[in-house]
mmCIF file of C-alpha atoms in Angstrom:
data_model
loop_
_atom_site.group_PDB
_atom_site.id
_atom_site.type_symbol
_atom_site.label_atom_id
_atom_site.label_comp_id
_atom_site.label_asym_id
_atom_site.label_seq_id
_atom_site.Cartn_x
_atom_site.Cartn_y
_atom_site.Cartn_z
ATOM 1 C CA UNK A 1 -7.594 7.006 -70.164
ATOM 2 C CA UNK A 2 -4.585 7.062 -67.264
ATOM 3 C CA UNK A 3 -6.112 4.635 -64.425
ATOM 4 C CA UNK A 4 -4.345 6.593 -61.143
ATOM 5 C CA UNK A 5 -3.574 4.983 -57.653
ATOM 6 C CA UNK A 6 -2.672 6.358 -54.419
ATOM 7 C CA UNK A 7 -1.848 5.695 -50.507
ATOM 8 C CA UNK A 8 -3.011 7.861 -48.125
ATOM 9 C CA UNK A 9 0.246 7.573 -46.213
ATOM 10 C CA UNK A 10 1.362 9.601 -49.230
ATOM 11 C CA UNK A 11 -0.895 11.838 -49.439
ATOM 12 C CA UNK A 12 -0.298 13.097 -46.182
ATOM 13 C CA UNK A 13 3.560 12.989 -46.119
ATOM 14 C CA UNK A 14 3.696 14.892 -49.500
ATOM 15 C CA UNK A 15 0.436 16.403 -50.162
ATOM 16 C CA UNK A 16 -1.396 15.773 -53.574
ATOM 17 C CA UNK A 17 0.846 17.245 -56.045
ATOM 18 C CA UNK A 18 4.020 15.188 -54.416
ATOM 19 C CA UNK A 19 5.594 12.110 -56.158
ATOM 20 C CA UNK A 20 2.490 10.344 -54.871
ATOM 21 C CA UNK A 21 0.175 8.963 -58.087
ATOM 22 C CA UNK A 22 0.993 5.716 -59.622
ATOM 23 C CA UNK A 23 0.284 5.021 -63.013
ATOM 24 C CA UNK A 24 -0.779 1.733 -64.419
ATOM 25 C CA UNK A 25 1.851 1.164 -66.503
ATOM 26 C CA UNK A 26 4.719 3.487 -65.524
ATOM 27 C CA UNK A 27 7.375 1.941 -63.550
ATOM 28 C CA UNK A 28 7.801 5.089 -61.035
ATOM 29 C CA UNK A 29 5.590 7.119 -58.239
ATOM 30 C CA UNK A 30 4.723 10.784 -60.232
ATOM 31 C CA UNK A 31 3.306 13.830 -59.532
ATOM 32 C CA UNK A 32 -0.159 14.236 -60.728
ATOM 33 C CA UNK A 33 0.837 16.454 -64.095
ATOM 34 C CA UNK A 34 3.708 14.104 -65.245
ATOM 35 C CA UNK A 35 1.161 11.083 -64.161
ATOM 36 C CA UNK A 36 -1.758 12.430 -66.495
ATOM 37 C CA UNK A 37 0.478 13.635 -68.830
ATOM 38 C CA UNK A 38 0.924 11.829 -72.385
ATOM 39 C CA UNK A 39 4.260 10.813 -73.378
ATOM 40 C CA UNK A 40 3.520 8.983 -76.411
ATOM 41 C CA UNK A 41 1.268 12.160 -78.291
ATOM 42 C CA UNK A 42 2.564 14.064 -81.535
ATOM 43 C CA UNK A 43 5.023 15.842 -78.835
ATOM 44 C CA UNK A 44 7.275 12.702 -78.921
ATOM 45 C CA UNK A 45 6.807 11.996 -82.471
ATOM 46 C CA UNK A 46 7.988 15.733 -82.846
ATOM 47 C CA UNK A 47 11.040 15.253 -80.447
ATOM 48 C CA UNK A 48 11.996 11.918 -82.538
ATOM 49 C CA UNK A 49 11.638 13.294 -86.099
ATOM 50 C CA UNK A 50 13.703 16.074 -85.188
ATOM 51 C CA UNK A 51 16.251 13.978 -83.659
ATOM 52 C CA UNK A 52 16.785 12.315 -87.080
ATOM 53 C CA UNK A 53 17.347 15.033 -89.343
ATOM 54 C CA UNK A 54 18.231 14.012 -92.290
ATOM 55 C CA UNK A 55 15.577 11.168 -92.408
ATOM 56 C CA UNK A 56 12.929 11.984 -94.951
ATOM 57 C CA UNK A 57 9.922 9.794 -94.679
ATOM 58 C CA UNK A 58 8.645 8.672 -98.228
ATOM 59 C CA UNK A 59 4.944 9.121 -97.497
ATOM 60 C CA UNK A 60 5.595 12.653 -97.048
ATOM 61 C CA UNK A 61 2.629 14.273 -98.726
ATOM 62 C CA UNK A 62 2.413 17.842 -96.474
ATOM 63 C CA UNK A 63 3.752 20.373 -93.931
ATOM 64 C CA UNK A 64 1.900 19.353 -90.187
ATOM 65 C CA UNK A 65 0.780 21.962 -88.002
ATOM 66 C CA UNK A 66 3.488 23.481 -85.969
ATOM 67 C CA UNK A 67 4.771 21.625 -83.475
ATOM 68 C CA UNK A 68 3.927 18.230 -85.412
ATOM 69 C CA UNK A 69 7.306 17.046 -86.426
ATOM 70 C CA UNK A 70 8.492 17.534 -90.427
ATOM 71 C CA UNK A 71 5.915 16.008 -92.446
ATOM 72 C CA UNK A 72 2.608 13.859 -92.387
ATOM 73 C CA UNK A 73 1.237 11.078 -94.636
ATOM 74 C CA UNK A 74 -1.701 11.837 -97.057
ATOM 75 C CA UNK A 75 -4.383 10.269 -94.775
ATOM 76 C CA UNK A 76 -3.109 11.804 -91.535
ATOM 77 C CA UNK A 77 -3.308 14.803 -93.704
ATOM 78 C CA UNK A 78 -7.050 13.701 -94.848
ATOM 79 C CA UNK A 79 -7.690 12.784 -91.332
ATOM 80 C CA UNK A 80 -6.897 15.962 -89.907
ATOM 81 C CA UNK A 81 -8.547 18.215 -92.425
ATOM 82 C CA UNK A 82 -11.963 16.168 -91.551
ATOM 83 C CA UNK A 83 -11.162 16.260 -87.437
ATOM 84 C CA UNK A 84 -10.474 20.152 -87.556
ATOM 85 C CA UNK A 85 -13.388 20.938 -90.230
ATOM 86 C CA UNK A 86 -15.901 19.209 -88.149
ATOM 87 C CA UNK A 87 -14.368 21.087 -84.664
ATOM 88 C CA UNK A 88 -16.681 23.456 -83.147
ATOM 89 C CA UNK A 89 -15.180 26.942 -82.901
#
């Protein structure tokens, strides 16, 4: 869970969806998207797998849902069959 900070000072010179939220953690002032936003998900393990394209992980044991990167292990594969079997529709 992001823990946010603000000043009023900048809340009133650039309104709330300014460069005005600090996040614990984060060396620079945000806006509040970028601030609750989550740069270490499955995006940026997509980004970096694809950056490295001819590296083949070993554990390799299916295709991931789009957007996922190039391949997941056997218990992230186990794992998400159980999450998204037990997900309400």
């Amino acid at each position: 869970m992001p823990l946010l900070a603000t000043t009023l000072q900048l809340l009133a010179a650039h309104g709330p969806h300014g460069p005005v939220w600090w996040r614990y953690g984060h060396s620079t002032w945000q806006s509040l998207d970028d601030a609750l936003d989550n740069p270490d998900d499955f995006r940026a393990y997509s980004v970096r797998a694809e950056a490295m394209p001819g590296r083949v992980s070993s554990n390799c044991a299916t295709s991931p849902p789009k957007g996922w990167g190039k391949c997941i292990s056997a218990t992230e594969a186990a794992a998400l069959t159980a999450w998204t079997s037990n997900s309400p529709t």
